[in-house]
PDB file of C-alpha atoms in Angstrom:
ATOM      1  CA  UNK A  52      18.414 -10.512  -5.895  1.00  0.00           C
ATOM      2  CA  UNK A  53      22.185 -10.633  -5.859  1.00  0.00           C
ATOM      3  CA  UNK A  54      24.658  -8.551  -3.891  1.00  0.00           C
ATOM      4  CA  UNK A  55      28.083  -8.961  -2.388  1.00  0.00           C
ATOM      5  CA  UNK A  56      27.763  -6.012  -0.001  1.00  0.00           C
ATOM      6  CA  UNK A  57      29.186  -6.784   3.441  1.00  0.00           C
ATOM      7  CA  UNK A  58      26.655  -4.379   4.955  1.00  0.00           C
ATOM      8  CA  UNK A  59      23.859  -6.269   3.248  1.00  0.00           C
ATOM      9  CA  UNK A  60      25.105  -9.639   4.524  1.00  0.00           C
ATOM     10  CA  UNK A  61      25.449  -8.388   8.090  1.00  0.00           C
ATOM     11  CA  UNK A  62      21.977  -6.835   8.034  1.00  0.00           C
ATOM     12  CA  UNK A  63      20.481 -10.059   6.687  1.00  0.00           C
ATOM     13  CA  UNK A  64      21.633 -12.122   9.683  1.00  0.00           C
ATOM     14  CA  UNK A  65      18.850 -10.871  11.977  1.00  0.00           C
ATOM     15  CA  UNK A  66      15.945 -11.550   9.608  1.00  0.00           C
ATOM     16  CA  UNK A  67      13.760 -14.566  10.252  1.00  0.00           C
ATOM     17  CA  UNK A  68      12.344 -16.303   7.185  1.00  0.00           C
ATOM     18  CA  UNK A  69       8.690 -17.299   7.175  1.00  0.00           C
ATOM     19  CA  UNK A  70       6.570 -19.619   5.079  1.00  0.00           C
ATOM     20  CA  UNK A  71       5.174 -18.520   1.750  1.00  0.00           C
ATOM     21  CA  UNK A  72       1.536 -18.447   2.806  1.00  0.00           C
ATOM     22  CA  UNK A  73      -0.830 -18.332   5.799  1.00  0.00           C
ATOM     23  CA  UNK A  74      -3.890 -20.540   6.328  1.00  0.00           C
ATOM     24  CA  UNK A  75      -7.063 -19.055   4.872  1.00  0.00           C
ATOM     25  CA  UNK A  76      -9.312 -17.599   7.588  1.00  0.00           C
ATOM     26  CA  UNK A  77     -11.514 -15.145   5.680  1.00  0.00           C
ATOM     27  CA  UNK A  78     -14.789 -16.193   4.082  1.00  0.00           C
ATOM     28  CA  UNK A  79     -14.951 -15.376   0.390  1.00  0.00           C
ATOM     29  CA  UNK A  80     -18.441 -14.608  -0.887  1.00  0.00           C
ATOM     30  CA  UNK A  81     -19.414 -14.697  -4.524  1.00  0.00           C
ATOM     31  CA  UNK A  82     -18.744 -11.510  -6.458  1.00  0.00           C
ATOM     32  CA  UNK A  83     -19.953 -10.567  -9.948  1.00  0.00           C
ATOM     33  CA  UNK A  84     -17.853 -12.069 -12.699  1.00  0.00           C
ATOM     34  CA  UNK A  85     -15.918  -9.517 -14.697  1.00  0.00           C
ATOM     35  CA  UNK A  86     -16.038 -10.289 -18.428  1.00  0.00           C
ATOM     36  CA  UNK A  87     -12.369  -9.487 -19.007  1.00  0.00           C
ATOM     37  CA  UNK A  88     -10.775  -9.439 -15.565  1.00  0.00           C
ATOM     38  CA  UNK A  89     -11.438  -8.554 -11.954  1.00  0.00           C
ATOM     39  CA  UNK A  90     -14.376  -6.732 -10.401  1.00  0.00           C
ATOM     40  CA  UNK A  91     -13.715  -3.260  -9.001  1.00  0.00           C
ATOM     41  CA  UNK A  92     -16.438  -1.684  -6.859  1.00  0.00           C
ATOM     42  CA  UNK A  93     -16.885   2.077  -6.613  1.00  0.00           C
ATOM     43  CA  UNK A  94     -18.835   4.623  -4.616  1.00  0.00           C
ATOM     44  CA  UNK A  95     -18.696   8.401  -4.903  1.00  0.00           C
ATOM     45  CA  UNK A  96     -19.649   8.623  -1.217  1.00  0.00           C
ATOM     46  CA  UNK A  97     -16.379   9.456   0.547  1.00  0.00           C
ATOM     47  CA  UNK A  98     -17.639   9.009   4.096  1.00  0.00           C
ATOM     48  CA  UNK A  99     -17.433   6.468   6.881  1.00  0.00           C
ATOM     49  CA  UNK A 100     -20.710   5.020   5.632  1.00  0.00           C
ATOM     50  CA  UNK A 101     -19.436   4.824   2.054  1.00  0.00           C
ATOM     51  CA  UNK A 102     -16.279   3.076   3.223  1.00  0.00           C
ATOM     52  CA  UNK A 103     -18.326   0.508   5.138  1.00  0.00           C
ATOM     53  CA  UNK A 104     -20.529  -0.174   2.104  1.00  0.00           C
ATOM     54  CA  UNK A 105     -17.556  -0.628  -0.230  1.00  0.00           C
ATOM     55  CA  UNK A 106     -15.939  -3.062   2.209  1.00  0.00           C
ATOM     56  CA  UNK A 107     -19.157  -5.053   2.473  1.00  0.00           C
ATOM     57  CA  UNK A 108     -19.506  -5.136  -1.329  1.00  0.00           C
ATOM     58  CA  UNK A 109     -16.268  -7.105  -1.549  1.00  0.00           C
ATOM     59  CA  UNK A 110     -17.896 -10.074   0.180  1.00  0.00           C
ATOM     60  CA  UNK A 111     -14.670 -11.119   1.919  1.00  0.00           C
ATOM     61  CA  UNK A 112     -15.028 -10.918   5.680  1.00  0.00           C
ATOM     62  CA  UNK A 113     -11.997 -10.012   7.764  1.00  0.00           C
ATOM     63  CA  UNK A 114     -11.549 -12.549  10.560  1.00  0.00           C
ATOM     64  CA  UNK A 115      -8.978 -13.436  13.182  1.00  0.00           C
ATOM     65  CA  UNK A 116      -6.339 -10.888  14.127  1.00  0.00           C
ATOM     66  CA  UNK A 117      -7.063  -8.148  11.576  1.00  0.00           C
ATOM     67  CA  UNK A 118      -4.545  -5.518  10.467  1.00  0.00           C
ATOM     68  CA  UNK A 119      -5.530  -2.230   8.803  1.00  0.00           C
ATOM     69  CA  UNK A 120      -2.624  -0.934   6.693  1.00  0.00           C
ATOM     70  CA  UNK A 121      -2.731   2.823   6.266  1.00  0.00           C
ATOM     71  CA  UNK A 122      -0.116   5.534   5.897  1.00  0.00           C
ATOM     72  CA  UNK A 123       0.471   7.433   9.132  1.00  0.00           C
ATOM     73  CA  UNK A 124       1.375  10.554   7.146  1.00  0.00           C
ATOM     74  CA  UNK A 125       4.517  12.648   7.496  1.00  0.00           C
ATOM     75  CA  UNK A 126       4.110  15.454  10.076  1.00  0.00           C
ATOM     76  CA  UNK A 127       3.346  18.699   8.299  1.00  0.00           C
ATOM     77  CA  UNK A 128       1.226  16.973   5.687  1.00  0.00           C
ATOM     78  CA  UNK A 129      -2.518  16.719   6.194  1.00  0.00           C
ATOM     79  CA  UNK A 130      -3.925  14.654   3.329  1.00  0.00           C
ATOM     80  CA  UNK A 131      -3.554  11.234   4.976  1.00  0.00           C
ATOM     81  CA  UNK A 132      -6.798   9.338   5.598  1.00  0.00           C
ATOM     82  CA  UNK A 133      -8.842  10.876   8.389  1.00  0.00           C
ATOM     83  CA  UNK A 134      -9.297   8.768  11.542  1.00  0.00           C
ATOM     84  CA  UNK A 135     -12.978   9.788  11.493  1.00  0.00           C
ATOM     85  CA  UNK A 136     -13.334   8.307   7.994  1.00  0.00           C
ATOM     86  CA  UNK A 137     -11.860   4.923   8.849  1.00  0.00           C
ATOM     87  CA  UNK A 138     -12.919   4.518  12.510  1.00  0.00           C
ATOM     88  CA  UNK A 139     -16.210   2.623  11.957  1.00  0.00           C
ATOM     89  CA  UNK A 140     -14.551   0.093   9.638  1.00  0.00           C
ATOM     90  CA  UNK A 141     -11.648  -0.396  12.014  1.00  0.00           C
ATOM     91  CA  UNK A 142     -14.087  -0.947  14.890  1.00  0.00           C
ATOM     92  CA  UNK A 143     -16.258  -3.317  12.842  1.00  0.00           C
ATOM     93  CA  UNK A 144     -13.352  -5.720  12.274  1.00  0.00           C
ATOM     94  CA  UNK A 145     -11.703  -5.073  15.669  1.00  0.00           C
ATOM     95  CA  UNK A 146      -8.613  -4.085  13.734  1.00  0.00           C
ATOM     96  CA  UNK A 147      -5.121  -2.959  14.606  1.00  0.00           C
ATOM     97  CA  UNK A 148      -3.607  -0.129  12.566  1.00  0.00           C
ATOM     98  CA  UNK A 149      -0.203  -1.193  11.228  1.00  0.00           C
ATOM     99  CA  UNK A 150       2.770   0.753   9.893  1.00  0.00           C
ATOM    100  CA  UNK A 151       6.556   0.417   9.558  1.00  0.00           C
ATOM    101  CA  UNK A 152       9.362   2.898  10.064  1.00  0.00           C
ATOM    102  CA  UNK A 153      10.790   4.884   7.174  1.00  0.00           C
ATOM    103  CA  UNK A 154      14.215   4.587   5.531  1.00  0.00           C
ATOM    104  CA  UNK A 155      14.862   8.324   5.501  1.00  0.00           C
ATOM    105  CA  UNK A 156      15.162  11.090   8.103  1.00  0.00           C
ATOM    106  CA  UNK A 157      12.126  12.487   9.838  1.00  0.00           C
ATOM    107  CA  UNK A 158       9.878  11.704  12.753  1.00  0.00           C
ATOM    108  CA  UNK A 159       8.682   8.370  11.380  1.00  0.00           C
ATOM    109  CA  UNK A 160      12.169   6.848  11.227  1.00  0.00           C
ATOM    110  CA  UNK A 161      12.225   5.527  14.814  1.00  0.00           C
ATOM    111  CA  UNK A 162       9.497   3.552  16.546  1.00  0.00           C
ATOM    112  CA  UNK A 163       9.139   5.899  19.524  1.00  0.00           C
ATOM    113  CA  UNK A 164       8.814   9.002  17.377  1.00  0.00           C
ATOM    114  CA  UNK A 165       6.583   7.242  14.834  1.00  0.00           C
ATOM    115  CA  UNK A 166       4.244   6.174  17.614  1.00  0.00           C
ATOM    116  CA  UNK A 167       3.950   9.814  18.717  1.00  0.00           C
ATOM    117  CA  UNK A 168       3.078  10.802  15.149  1.00  0.00           C
ATOM    118  CA  UNK A 169       0.321   8.193  15.154  1.00  0.00           C
ATOM    119  CA  UNK A 170      -1.025   9.737  18.351  1.00  0.00           C
ATOM    120  CA  UNK A 171      -0.808  13.302  17.010  1.00  0.00           C
ATOM    121  CA  UNK A 172      -2.599  12.301  13.800  1.00  0.00           C
ATOM    122  CA  UNK A 173      -5.457  10.756  15.770  1.00  0.00           C
ATOM    123  CA  UNK A 174      -4.981   7.073  14.987  1.00  0.00           C
ATOM    124  CA  UNK A 175      -4.264   5.839  18.516  1.00  0.00           C
ATOM    125  CA  UNK A 176      -7.625   7.284  19.580  1.00  0.00           C
ATOM    126  CA  UNK A 177      -9.538   4.863  17.346  1.00  0.00           C
ATOM    127  CA  UNK A 178      -7.534   1.612  17.558  1.00  0.00           C
ATOM    128  CA  UNK A 179      -4.332  -0.054  18.738  1.00  0.00           C
ATOM    129  CA  UNK A 180      -1.344   0.932  16.596  1.00  0.00           C
ATOM    130  CA  UNK A 181       1.526  -1.442  15.775  1.00  0.00           C
ATOM    131  CA  UNK A 182       4.826  -0.208  14.341  1.00  0.00           C
ATOM    132  CA  UNK A 183       5.624  -3.637  12.962  1.00  0.00           C
ATOM    133  CA  UNK A 184       9.420  -3.432  12.701  1.00  0.00           C
ATOM    134  CA  UNK A 185       9.868  -2.284  16.295  1.00  0.00           C
ATOM    135  CA  UNK A 186      11.366  -5.695  17.094  1.00  0.00           C
ATOM    136  CA  UNK A 187      13.085  -6.475  13.815  1.00  0.00           C
ATOM    137  CA  UNK A 188      12.104  -7.990  10.505  1.00  0.00           C
ATOM    138  CA  UNK A 189      11.094 -11.190   8.761  1.00  0.00           C
ATOM    139  CA  UNK A 190      11.546 -12.247   5.142  1.00  0.00           C
ATOM    140  CA  UNK A 191       8.733 -13.198   2.766  1.00  0.00           C
ATOM    141  CA  UNK A 192       9.732 -15.085  -0.401  1.00  0.00           C
ATOM    142  CA  UNK A 193       9.045 -13.505  -3.782  1.00  0.00           C
ATOM    143  CA  UNK A 194       8.380 -15.849  -6.698  1.00  0.00           C
ATOM    144  CA  UNK A 195       9.073 -14.637 -10.217  1.00  0.00           C
ATOM    145  CA  UNK A 196      10.822 -11.364  -9.436  1.00  0.00           C
ATOM    146  CA  UNK A 197      13.566  -9.826 -11.599  1.00  0.00           C
ATOM    147  CA  UNK A 198      15.211  -7.864  -8.803  1.00  0.00           C
ATOM    148  CA  UNK A 199      14.011  -9.224  -5.450  1.00  0.00           C
ATOM    149  CA  UNK A 200      13.892 -12.754  -4.089  1.00  0.00           C
ATOM    150  CA  UNK A 201      12.466 -11.669  -0.747  1.00  0.00           C
ATOM    151  CA  UNK A 202      10.433  -8.898   0.837  1.00  0.00           C
ATOM    152  CA  UNK A 203      11.777  -7.792   4.213  1.00  0.00           C
ATOM    153  CA  UNK A 204       8.823  -6.716   6.369  1.00  0.00           C
ATOM    154  CA  UNK A 205       8.224  -5.829  10.006  1.00  0.00           C
ATOM    155  CA  UNK A 206       8.418  -8.922  12.214  1.00  0.00           C
ATOM    156  CA  UNK A 207       5.003  -8.251  13.787  1.00  0.00           C
ATOM    157  CA  UNK A 208       3.397  -8.829  10.387  1.00  0.00           C
ATOM    158  CA  UNK A 209       3.423 -12.554  11.166  1.00  0.00           C
ATOM    159  CA  UNK A 210       0.947 -11.916  14.013  1.00  0.00           C
ATOM    160  CA  UNK A 211      -1.934 -11.038  11.697  1.00  0.00           C
ATOM    161  CA  UNK A 212      -4.421 -13.345   9.986  1.00  0.00           C
ATOM    162  CA  UNK A 213      -6.065 -10.838   7.655  1.00  0.00           C
ATOM    163  CA  UNK A 214      -5.108  -7.447   6.198  1.00  0.00           C
ATOM    164  CA  UNK A 215      -7.327  -4.641   4.962  1.00  0.00           C
ATOM    165  CA  UNK A 216      -5.040  -2.703   2.616  1.00  0.00           C
ATOM    166  CA  UNK A 217      -6.585   0.750   3.007  1.00  0.00           C
ATOM    167  CA  UNK A 218      -4.705   3.226   0.839  1.00  0.00           C
ATOM    168  CA  UNK A 219      -5.018   6.890  -0.008  1.00  0.00           C
ATOM    169  CA  UNK A 220      -4.632   7.073  -3.785  1.00  0.00           C
ATOM    170  CA  UNK A 221      -2.581  10.118  -4.820  1.00  0.00           C
ATOM    171  CA  UNK A 222       0.572  11.115  -6.673  1.00  0.00           C
ATOM    172  CA  UNK A 223       4.117  10.289  -5.641  1.00  0.00           C
ATOM    173  CA  UNK A 224       7.357  12.101  -6.358  1.00  0.00           C
ATOM    174  CA  UNK A 225       9.249   8.872  -7.161  1.00  0.00           C
ATOM    175  CA  UNK A 226       6.603   6.333  -8.170  1.00  0.00           C
ATOM    176  CA  UNK A 227       4.264   8.641 -10.069  1.00  0.00           C
ATOM    177  CA  UNK A 228       1.300   7.514  -7.994  1.00  0.00           C
ATOM    178  CA  UNK A 229       0.641   5.537  -4.865  1.00  0.00           C
ATOM    179  CA  UNK A 230      -2.258   3.183  -4.282  1.00  0.00           C
ATOM    180  CA  UNK A 231      -2.696  -0.251  -2.761  1.00  0.00           C
ATOM    181  CA  UNK A 232       0.402  -1.721  -4.423  1.00  0.00           C
ATOM    182  CA  UNK A 233       2.669   0.917  -2.924  1.00  0.00           C
ATOM    183  CA  UNK A 234       0.811   0.662   0.387  1.00  0.00           C
ATOM    184  CA  UNK A 235       1.638  -3.030   0.750  1.00  0.00           C
ATOM    185  CA  UNK A 236       5.105  -2.980  -0.788  1.00  0.00           C
ATOM    186  CA  UNK A 237       6.976  -0.006   0.618  1.00  0.00           C
ATOM    187  CA  UNK A 238       4.314   0.437   3.301  1.00  0.00           C
ATOM    188  CA  UNK A 239       4.634  -3.020   4.885  1.00  0.00           C
ATOM    189  CA  UNK A 240       8.388  -3.280   4.323  1.00  0.00           C
ATOM    190  CA  UNK A 241      10.645  -2.629   7.283  1.00  0.00           C
ATOM    191  CA  UNK A 242      13.089   0.251   7.089  1.00  0.00           C
ATOM    192  CA  UNK A 243      15.651  -2.090   5.528  1.00  0.00           C
ATOM    193  CA  UNK A 244      13.020  -3.594   3.247  1.00  0.00           C
ATOM    194  CA  UNK A 245      12.125  -0.138   1.979  1.00  0.00           C
ATOM    195  CA  UNK A 246      15.762   0.439   1.055  1.00  0.00           C
ATOM    196  CA  UNK A 247      15.895  -2.874  -0.811  1.00  0.00           C
ATOM    197  CA  UNK A 248      12.815  -1.899  -2.833  1.00  0.00           C
ATOM    198  CA  UNK A 249      14.058   1.589  -3.628  1.00  0.00           C
ATOM    199  CA  UNK A 250      17.452   0.228  -4.700  1.00  0.00           C
ATOM    200  CA  UNK A 251      16.085  -2.817  -6.588  1.00  0.00           C
ATOM    201  CA  UNK A 252      17.767  -5.148  -4.127  1.00  0.00           C
ATOM    202  CA  UNK A 253      21.239  -3.612  -3.927  1.00  0.00           C
ATOM    203  CA  UNK A 254      21.160  -1.463  -0.766  1.00  0.00           C
ATOM    204  CA  UNK A 255      20.002  -1.988   2.816  1.00  0.00           C
ATOM    205  CA  UNK A 256      19.994   1.688   3.804  1.00  0.00           C
ATOM    206  CA  UNK A 257      18.816   4.869   2.126  1.00  0.00           C
ATOM    207  CA  UNK A 258      16.352   5.087  -0.721  1.00  0.00           C
ATOM    208  CA  UNK A 259      18.144   4.050  -3.845  1.00  0.00           C
ATOM    209  CA  UNK A 260      19.439   7.266  -5.355  1.00  0.00           C
ATOM    210  CA  UNK A 261      20.551   6.435  -8.887  1.00  0.00           C
ATOM    211  CA  UNK A 262      18.467   3.274  -9.216  1.00  0.00           C
ATOM    212  CA  UNK A 263      17.011   2.979 -12.750  1.00  0.00           C
ATOM    213  CA  UNK A 264      13.386   4.071 -12.602  1.00  0.00           C
ATOM    214  CA  UNK A 265      11.922   0.922 -14.119  1.00  0.00           C
ATOM    215  CA  UNK A 266      13.940  -1.239 -11.702  1.00  0.00           C
ATOM    216  CA  UNK A 267      12.466   0.653  -8.747  1.00  0.00           C
ATOM    217  CA  UNK A 268       8.914   0.424 -10.092  1.00  0.00           C
ATOM    218  CA  UNK A 269       9.325  -3.291 -10.798  1.00  0.00           C
ATOM    219  CA  UNK A 270      10.689  -3.857  -7.301  1.00  0.00           C
ATOM    220  CA  UNK A 271       7.585  -2.252  -5.797  1.00  0.00           C
ATOM    221  CA  UNK A 272       5.412  -4.679  -7.736  1.00  0.00           C
ATOM    222  CA  UNK A 273       7.579  -7.616  -6.695  1.00  0.00           C
ATOM    223  CA  UNK A 274       7.487  -6.726  -2.996  1.00  0.00           C
ATOM    224  CA  UNK A 275       3.700  -6.374  -3.194  1.00  0.00           C
ATOM    225  CA  UNK A 276       3.492  -9.849  -4.725  1.00  0.00           C
ATOM    226  CA  UNK A 277       5.457 -11.255  -1.801  1.00  0.00           C
ATOM    227  CA  UNK A 278       2.849  -9.886   0.606  1.00  0.00           C
ATOM    228  CA  UNK A 279      -0.102 -10.965  -1.541  1.00  0.00           C
ATOM    229  CA  UNK A 280       1.249 -14.509  -1.957  1.00  0.00           C
ATOM    230  CA  UNK A 281       1.837 -14.785   1.777  1.00  0.00           C
ATOM    231  CA  UNK A 282      -1.700 -13.724   2.694  1.00  0.00           C
ATOM    232  CA  UNK A 283      -3.543 -15.523  -0.102  1.00  0.00           C
ATOM    233  CA  UNK A 284      -7.275 -14.779   0.161  1.00  0.00           C
ATOM    234  CA  UNK A 285      -6.834 -13.063   3.524  1.00  0.00           C
ATOM    235  CA  UNK A 286      -6.437  -9.550   2.120  1.00  0.00           C
ATOM    236  CA  UNK A 287      -8.741  -6.978   0.561  1.00  0.00           C
ATOM    237  CA  UNK A 288      -7.815  -3.766  -1.223  1.00  0.00           C
ATOM    238  CA  UNK A 289      -9.406  -0.309  -0.897  1.00  0.00           C
ATOM    239  CA  UNK A 290      -8.313   3.017  -2.453  1.00  0.00           C
ATOM    240  CA  UNK A 291      -9.751   6.299  -1.222  1.00  0.00           C
ATOM    241  CA  UNK A 292      -9.528   8.871  -4.028  1.00  0.00           C
ATOM    242  CA  UNK A 293      -9.712  12.152  -2.147  1.00  0.00           C
ATOM    243  CA  UNK A 294      -7.226  14.984  -1.609  1.00  0.00           C
ATOM    244  CA  UNK A 295      -5.639  14.038  -4.923  1.00  0.00           C
ATOM    245  CA  UNK A 296      -2.330  15.832  -4.545  1.00  0.00           C
ATOM    246  CA  UNK A 297       0.537  15.092  -6.915  1.00  0.00           C
ATOM    247  CA  UNK A 298       2.557  14.369  -3.775  1.00  0.00           C
ATOM    248  CA  UNK A 299       2.529  11.479  -1.331  1.00  0.00           C
ATOM    249  CA  UNK A 300       1.391  11.484   2.300  1.00  0.00           C
ATOM    250  CA  UNK A 301       5.076  10.861   3.065  1.00  0.00           C
ATOM    251  CA  UNK A 302       5.740  14.467   1.980  1.00  0.00           C
ATOM    252  CA  UNK A 303       5.717  16.993   4.833  1.00  0.00           C
ATOM    253  CA  UNK A 304       4.692  19.779   2.425  1.00  0.00           C
ATOM    254  CA  UNK A 305       2.504  18.196  -0.252  1.00  0.00           C
ATOM    255  CA  UNK A 306       1.180  20.310  -3.095  1.00  0.00           C
ATOM    256  CA  UNK A 307      -2.453  21.322  -2.809  1.00  0.00           C
ATOM    257  CA  UNK A 308      -4.782  19.165  -4.940  1.00  0.00           C
ATOM    258  CA  UNK A 309      -5.797  20.687  -8.260  1.00  0.00           C
ATOM    259  CA  UNK A 310      -8.540  18.186  -9.001  1.00  0.00           C
ATOM    260  CA  UNK A 311     -11.793  17.172  -7.339  1.00  0.00           C
ATOM    261  CA  UNK A 312     -12.285  14.103  -5.181  1.00  0.00           C
ATOM    262  CA  UNK A 313     -13.512  11.020  -7.056  1.00  0.00           C
ATOM    263  CA  UNK A 314     -14.673   8.315  -4.643  1.00  0.00           C
ATOM    264  CA  UNK A 315     -13.752   5.067  -2.912  1.00  0.00           C
ATOM    265  CA  UNK A 316     -12.847   1.969  -4.923  1.00  0.00           C
ATOM    266  CA  UNK A 317     -12.218  -1.604  -3.787  1.00  0.00           C
ATOM    267  CA  UNK A 318     -11.333  -4.988  -5.247  1.00  0.00           C
ATOM    268  CA  UNK A 319      -9.870  -8.380  -4.453  1.00  0.00           C
ATOM    269  CA  UNK A 320      -7.300  -7.675  -7.204  1.00  0.00           C
ATOM    270  CA  UNK A 321      -4.756  -4.942  -6.378  1.00  0.00           C
ATOM    271  CA  UNK A 322      -3.609  -4.468  -9.975  1.00  0.00           C
ATOM    272  CA  UNK A 323      -7.144  -4.022 -11.279  1.00  0.00           C
ATOM    273  CA  UNK A 324      -7.901  -1.588  -8.455  1.00  0.00           C
ATOM    274  CA  UNK A 325      -4.898   0.657  -9.030  1.00  0.00           C
ATOM    275  CA  UNK A 326      -5.503   0.528 -12.803  1.00  0.00           C
ATOM    276  CA  UNK A 327      -9.117   1.600 -12.345  1.00  0.00           C
ATOM    277  CA  UNK A 328      -7.995   4.547 -10.222  1.00  0.00           C
ATOM    278  CA  UNK A 329      -5.419   5.580 -12.819  1.00  0.00           C
ATOM    279  CA  UNK A 330      -8.095   5.398 -15.514  1.00  0.00           C
ATOM    280  CA  UNK A 331     -10.452   7.592 -13.476  1.00  0.00           C
ATOM    281  CA  UNK A 332      -7.750  10.237 -13.145  1.00  0.00           C
ATOM    282  CA  UNK A 333      -7.313  10.212 -16.933  1.00  0.00           C
ATOM    283  CA  UNK A 334     -11.079  10.476 -17.374  1.00  0.00           C
ATOM    284  CA  UNK A 335     -11.395  13.430 -14.995  1.00  0.00           C
ATOM    285  CA  UNK A 336     -11.645  16.877 -16.589  1.00  0.00           C
ATOM    286  CA  UNK A 337      -9.225  18.307 -14.026  1.00  0.00           C
ATOM    287  CA  UNK A 338      -6.648  15.501 -13.792  1.00  0.00           C
ATOM    288  CA  UNK A 339      -3.911  17.212 -15.795  1.00  0.00           C
ATOM    289  CA  UNK A 340      -1.402  17.750 -12.973  1.00  0.00           C
ATOM    290  CA  UNK A 341      -1.681  14.236 -11.563  1.00  0.00           C
ATOM    291  CA  UNK A 342      -1.487  12.747 -15.062  1.00  0.00           C
ATOM    292  CA  UNK A 343       1.735  14.685 -15.669  1.00  0.00           C
ATOM    293  CA  UNK A 344       3.153  13.362 -12.395  1.00  0.00           C
ATOM    294  CA  UNK A 345       2.256   9.770 -13.282  1.00  0.00           C
ATOM    295  CA  UNK A 346       3.590   9.983 -16.832  1.00  0.00           C
ATOM    296  CA  UNK A 347       6.818  11.778 -15.914  1.00  0.00           C
ATOM    297  CA  UNK A 348       7.693   8.924 -13.535  1.00  0.00           C
ATOM    298  CA  UNK A 349       6.391   6.122 -15.799  1.00  0.00           C
ATOM    299  CA  UNK A 350       4.103   5.112 -12.959  1.00  0.00           C
ATOM    300  CA  UNK A 351       2.032   2.777 -15.120  1.00  0.00           C
ATOM    301  CA  UNK A 352       5.044   0.463 -15.413  1.00  0.00           C
ATOM    302  CA  UNK A 353       4.429  -0.693 -11.844  1.00  0.00           C
ATOM    303  CA  UNK A 354       1.112  -2.129 -13.019  1.00  0.00           C
ATOM    304  CA  UNK A 355       2.603  -3.508 -16.223  1.00  0.00           C
ATOM    305  CA  UNK A 356       5.193  -5.457 -14.257  1.00  0.00           C
ATOM    306  CA  UNK A 357       2.701  -6.465 -11.555  1.00  0.00           C
ATOM    307  CA  UNK A 358       0.499  -8.058 -14.201  1.00  0.00           C
ATOM    308  CA  UNK A 359       3.484  -9.716 -15.889  1.00  0.00           C
ATOM    309  CA  UNK A 360       4.598 -11.458 -12.675  1.00  0.00           C
ATOM    310  CA  UNK A 361       1.094 -12.632 -11.790  1.00  0.00           C
ATOM    311  CA  UNK A 362       0.049 -10.210  -9.042  1.00  0.00           C
ATOM    312  CA  UNK A 363      -3.216  -9.442 -10.799  1.00  0.00           C
ATOM    313  CA  UNK A 364      -4.920  -8.246 -13.965  1.00  0.00           C
ATOM    314  CA  UNK A 365      -5.114  -4.767 -15.457  1.00  0.00           C
ATOM    315  CA  UNK A 366      -8.478  -5.729 -16.984  1.00  0.00           C
ATOM    316  CA  UNK A 367     -11.515  -5.083 -14.816  1.00  0.00           C
ATOM    317  CA  UNK A 368     -15.231  -4.431 -14.674  1.00  0.00           C
ATOM    318  CA  UNK A 369     -16.202  -1.312 -12.720  1.00  0.00           C
ATOM    319  CA  UNK A 370     -19.336  -1.755 -10.608  1.00  0.00           C
ATOM    320  CA  UNK A 371     -20.869   1.387  -9.090  1.00  0.00           C
ATOM    321  CA  UNK A 372     -22.675   0.557  -5.850  1.00  0.00           C
ATOM    322  CA  UNK A 373     -24.373   3.963  -5.406  1.00  0.00           C
TER     323      UNK A 373
END
């Protein structure tokens, strides 16, 4: 990442750099070997019980100070993951729900207002909530990126030993779709980090208007790799495929879904997981609108670049646990 912006240099002064990885605390159980890539587990049971079973199928136990990364959802929208759906899993791991402030206007742009949104959406009733960039940011190194050399995330991220990346898979007006890769790239980035991703490393404010589309998509993959490399084995990935709008939970007026719910999928490989979800949308008889959204934004390029830089594999074996 190169820039000569004075604003960028001034903003960078207050970011603390951290080591590239954390000690492993989770216990990795054996999982079935995929013949051509990673294992992706699936259940069609979109319920609290189904979510618990898919987490247990992964065989990687969350230990230590556990963070649950979700999207808080922009006020006005109502497709974000239900607190009732995730509450038993959050309680099982004694987790803290984590989020970061946005880089655009709205009620999630400041910590105080964002915290109120979390309360209104029911998340503070089930667990502690941490707006991670309330006290600034830290920098995670990115190895092998074209656009970014670092991922600027909320400073509180360093407090956690294990992360459950719990995403709502759906469309996205800029990225085509959003799953676990978006949830841990833009989602864990601080407000400034979000701007760096959206602008492919050239801006510290705003959301990168005019940035070439492929550069933005590649930057999302690179930021996700920074988080994955930092956590090592201490992260698991879950996508809930319900309320499959073409719009993101960050949209205050998302379009109504035009396709049926599909299920919950999980993997230890974020690229394989998002690829499996994309493939299920293509296989669905009613996926036309979401497919158009993904293709019009070249969303698959995020996964192409993620695989190219070593974040994971697009090859997978799908294992139905029902």
